mmCIF file of C-alpha atoms in Angstrom:
data_model
loop_
_atom_site.group_PDB
_atom_site.id
_atom_site.type_symbol
_atom_site.label_atom_id
_atom_site.label_comp_id
_atom_site.label_asym_id
_atom_site.label_seq_id
_atom_site.Cartn_x
_atom_site.Cartn_y
_atom_site.Cartn_z
ATOM 1 C CA UNK A 1 0.000 0.000 0.000
ATOM 2 C CA UNK A 2 2.839 2.385 0.869
ATOM 3 C CA UNK A 3 4.474 1.697 -2.517
ATOM 4 C CA UNK A 4 1.237 2.561 -4.331
ATOM 5 C CA UNK A 5 0.956 5.827 -2.380
ATOM 6 C CA UNK A 6 4.494 6.789 -3.392
ATOM 7 C CA UNK A 7 3.795 6.014 -7.061
ATOM 8 C CA UNK A 8 0.621 8.128 -7.014
ATOM 9 C CA UNK A 9 2.463 11.014 -5.351
ATOM 10 C CA UNK A 10 5.259 10.898 -7.938
ATOM 11 C CA UNK A 11 2.748 10.862 -10.810
ATOM 12 C CA UNK A 12 0.901 13.849 -9.374
ATOM 13 C CA UNK A 13 4.099 15.827 -8.928
ATOM 14 C CA UNK A 14 5.480 15.167 -12.398
ATOM 15 C CA UNK A 15 2.392 15.232 -14.611
ATOM 16 C CA UNK A 16 2.008 18.633 -16.303
ATOM 17 C CA UNK A 17 -1.778 18.589 -15.879
ATOM 18 C CA UNK A 18 -3.898 19.724 -12.974
ATOM 19 C CA UNK A 19 -7.535 20.290 -12.061
ATOM 20 C CA UNK A 20 -8.746 22.674 -9.404
ATOM 21 C CA UNK A 21 -11.655 25.058 -8.925
ATOM 22 C CA UNK A 22 -13.238 23.708 -12.140
ATOM 23 C CA UNK A 23 -10.059 24.546 -14.067
ATOM 24 C CA UNK A 24 -8.041 21.843 -15.852
ATOM 25 C CA UNK A 25 -4.703 22.612 -17.481
ATOM 26 C CA UNK A 26 -3.143 20.021 -19.799
ATOM 27 C CA UNK A 27 0.142 19.972 -21.708
ATOM 28 C CA UNK A 28 1.606 22.744 -19.544
ATOM 29 C CA UNK A 29 5.052 23.662 -20.857
ATOM 30 C CA UNK A 30 7.592 26.476 -21.053
ATOM 31 C CA UNK A 31 9.931 26.986 -23.980
ATOM 32 C CA UNK A 32 13.574 26.908 -22.872
ATOM 33 C CA UNK A 33 15.359 30.175 -23.681
ATOM 34 C CA UNK A 34 19.066 30.914 -24.095
ATOM 35 C CA UNK A 35 21.103 31.991 -21.049
ATOM 36 C CA UNK A 36 20.474 35.615 -20.148
ATOM 37 C CA UNK A 37 16.986 35.751 -21.691
ATOM 38 C CA UNK A 38 14.684 38.024 -19.703
ATOM 39 C CA UNK A 39 11.360 36.782 -21.109
ATOM 40 C CA UNK A 40 10.065 33.258 -21.588
ATOM 41 C CA UNK A 41 6.629 31.975 -22.588
ATOM 42 C CA UNK A 42 4.343 29.321 -21.142
ATOM 43 C CA UNK A 43 1.725 27.306 -22.992
ATOM 44 C CA UNK A 44 -1.001 24.744 -22.365
ATOM 45 C CA UNK A 45 -4.699 23.988 -22.736
ATOM 46 C CA UNK A 46 -7.098 25.452 -20.176
ATOM 47 C CA UNK A 47 -10.531 23.894 -19.779
ATOM 48 C CA UNK A 48 -13.364 24.731 -17.423
ATOM 49 C CA UNK A 49 -14.876 21.398 -16.388
ATOM 50 C CA UNK A 50 -17.115 22.982 -13.736
ATOM 51 C CA UNK A 51 -20.670 24.302 -13.831
ATOM 52 C CA UNK A 52 -19.739 27.960 -13.264
ATOM 53 C CA UNK A 53 -17.544 30.485 -15.065
ATOM 54 C CA UNK A 54 -13.915 30.410 -13.887
ATOM 55 C CA UNK A 55 -11.888 33.632 -14.004
ATOM 56 C CA UNK A 56 -8.099 33.697 -13.666
ATOM 57 C CA UNK A 57 -7.234 37.060 -12.086
ATOM 58 C CA UNK A 58 -3.466 36.751 -11.613
ATOM 59 C CA UNK A 59 -0.534 34.408 -12.147
ATOM 60 C CA UNK A 60 2.741 34.031 -10.226
ATOM 61 C CA UNK A 61 5.750 31.763 -9.787
ATOM 62 C CA UNK A 62 8.696 31.753 -7.377
ATOM 63 C CA UNK A 63 10.966 31.260 -10.432
ATOM 64 C CA UNK A 64 10.049 34.572 -12.124
ATOM 65 C CA UNK A 65 9.778 38.174 -10.954
ATOM 66 C CA UNK A 66 6.511 38.583 -12.855
ATOM 67 C CA UNK A 67 4.071 36.303 -14.676
ATOM 68 C CA UNK A 68 1.167 37.632 -16.729
ATOM 69 C CA UNK A 69 -1.458 36.548 -19.231
ATOM 70 C CA UNK A 70 -0.760 37.789 -22.773
ATOM 71 C CA UNK A 71 -2.250 37.590 -26.254
ATOM 72 C CA UNK A 72 -0.524 38.030 -29.602
ATOM 73 C CA UNK A 73 -2.558 39.316 -32.538
ATOM 74 C CA UNK A 74 -2.124 40.787 -36.003
ATOM 75 C CA UNK A 75 -2.944 44.509 -36.299
ATOM 76 C CA UNK A 76 -2.437 46.392 -39.591
ATOM 77 C CA UNK A 77 0.112 43.832 -40.756
ATOM 78 C CA UNK A 78 2.114 43.921 -37.516
ATOM 79 C CA UNK A 79 2.215 41.327 -34.754
ATOM 80 C CA UNK A 80 1.264 42.909 -31.441
ATOM 81 C CA UNK A 81 1.293 41.580 -27.928
ATOM 82 C CA UNK A 82 -0.949 42.832 -25.148
ATOM 83 C CA UNK A 83 -1.389 41.990 -21.507
ATOM 84 C CA UNK A 84 -4.713 40.442 -20.496
ATOM 85 C CA UNK A 85 -6.054 41.607 -17.115
ATOM 86 C CA UNK A 86 -7.883 38.291 -16.614
ATOM 87 C CA UNK A 87 -9.081 35.189 -18.426
ATOM 88 C CA UNK A 88 -12.701 34.003 -18.193
ATOM 89 C CA UNK A 89 -13.682 30.468 -19.107
ATOM 90 C CA UNK A 90 -17.369 29.576 -19.363
ATOM 91 C CA UNK A 91 -18.449 26.053 -18.359
ATOM 92 C CA UNK A 92 -17.048 23.587 -20.904
ATOM 93 C CA UNK A 93 -14.877 26.215 -22.608
ATOM 94 C CA UNK A 94 -11.375 25.291 -23.830
ATOM 95 C CA UNK A 95 -8.718 27.984 -24.360
ATOM 96 C CA UNK A 96 -5.371 27.061 -25.919
ATOM 97 C CA UNK A 97 -2.216 28.935 -24.975
ATOM 98 C CA UNK A 98 0.154 28.380 -27.911
ATOM 99 C CA UNK A 99 2.972 30.110 -29.790
ATOM 100 C CA UNK A 100 1.601 33.054 -31.787
ATOM 101 C CA UNK A 101 -1.536 33.331 -29.645
ATOM 102 C CA UNK A 102 -2.439 33.502 -25.987
ATOM 103 C CA UNK A 103 0.428 32.629 -23.647
ATOM 104 C CA UNK A 104 1.942 33.219 -20.240
ATOM 105 C CA UNK A 105 4.621 35.907 -20.260
ATOM 106 C CA UNK A 106 7.316 34.871 -17.776
ATOM 107 C CA UNK A 107 9.509 37.885 -16.954
ATOM 108 C CA UNK A 108 12.971 37.967 -15.396
ATOM 109 C CA UNK A 109 13.761 34.381 -14.390
ATOM 110 C CA UNK A 110 15.438 34.149 -10.987
ATOM 111 C CA UNK A 111 17.685 31.298 -12.161
ATOM 112 C CA UNK A 112 18.671 29.543 -15.399
ATOM 113 C CA UNK A 113 15.561 27.805 -16.743
ATOM 114 C CA UNK A 114 16.731 24.544 -18.332
ATOM 115 C CA UNK A 115 14.982 21.826 -20.280
ATOM 116 C CA UNK A 116 13.626 19.069 -18.044
ATOM 117 C CA UNK A 117 12.759 21.271 -15.062
ATOM 118 C CA UNK A 118 9.227 21.232 -13.646
ATOM 119 C CA UNK A 119 8.297 24.743 -12.484
ATOM 120 C CA UNK A 120 5.250 25.594 -10.338
ATOM 121 C CA UNK A 121 2.985 28.382 -11.550
ATOM 122 C CA UNK A 122 0.083 29.599 -9.392
ATOM 123 C CA UNK A 123 -3.202 30.753 -10.925
ATOM 124 C CA UNK A 124 -5.326 32.927 -8.629
ATOM 125 C CA UNK A 125 -9.040 32.602 -9.377
ATOM 126 C CA UNK A 126 -11.792 35.163 -8.805
ATOM 127 C CA UNK A 127 -13.377 32.638 -6.408
ATOM 128 C CA UNK A 128 -10.358 33.070 -4.110
ATOM 129 C CA UNK A 129 -8.921 29.635 -4.906
ATOM 130 C CA UNK A 130 -5.361 29.221 -6.118
ATOM 131 C CA UNK A 131 -4.517 26.471 -8.596
ATOM 132 C CA UNK A 132 -0.844 25.458 -8.772
ATOM 133 C CA UNK A 133 0.337 23.740 -11.939
ATOM 134 C CA UNK A 134 3.785 22.293 -12.705
ATOM 135 C CA UNK A 135 5.046 23.376 -16.132
ATOM 136 C CA UNK A 136 7.643 21.265 -17.949
ATOM 137 C CA UNK A 137 10.531 23.199 -19.517
ATOM 138 C CA UNK A 138 11.161 21.951 -23.085
ATOM 139 C CA UNK A 139 13.615 22.757 -25.879
#
């Protein structure tokens, strides 16, 4: 029984997917950047599996000075990036964070962010709950 508990704990800690407060995040990953980079990006698929709207109001991580929600869009032939104050997901809604679209902007890493690391990122919800997700750093 103890062995099974350890296996379950390890799987929970190292699976880049989490559900909490109606929010599920799958395929959570961060693109590895070269040494000295001051901005990185995080991606994944957010889904609201609950019966009520879920609103992400802020994002943080002990590995970065600042984490924010961002969107990239085309405006008059130019790619633009803007900060999103929050992200609302209606029941059943799926929002993909991917290169060239919505993403997490991870500013000023506090250490070298290398491929293979699993970094915790906390999502504060309007409900007052905080959902912590481990993001895998990939090349």
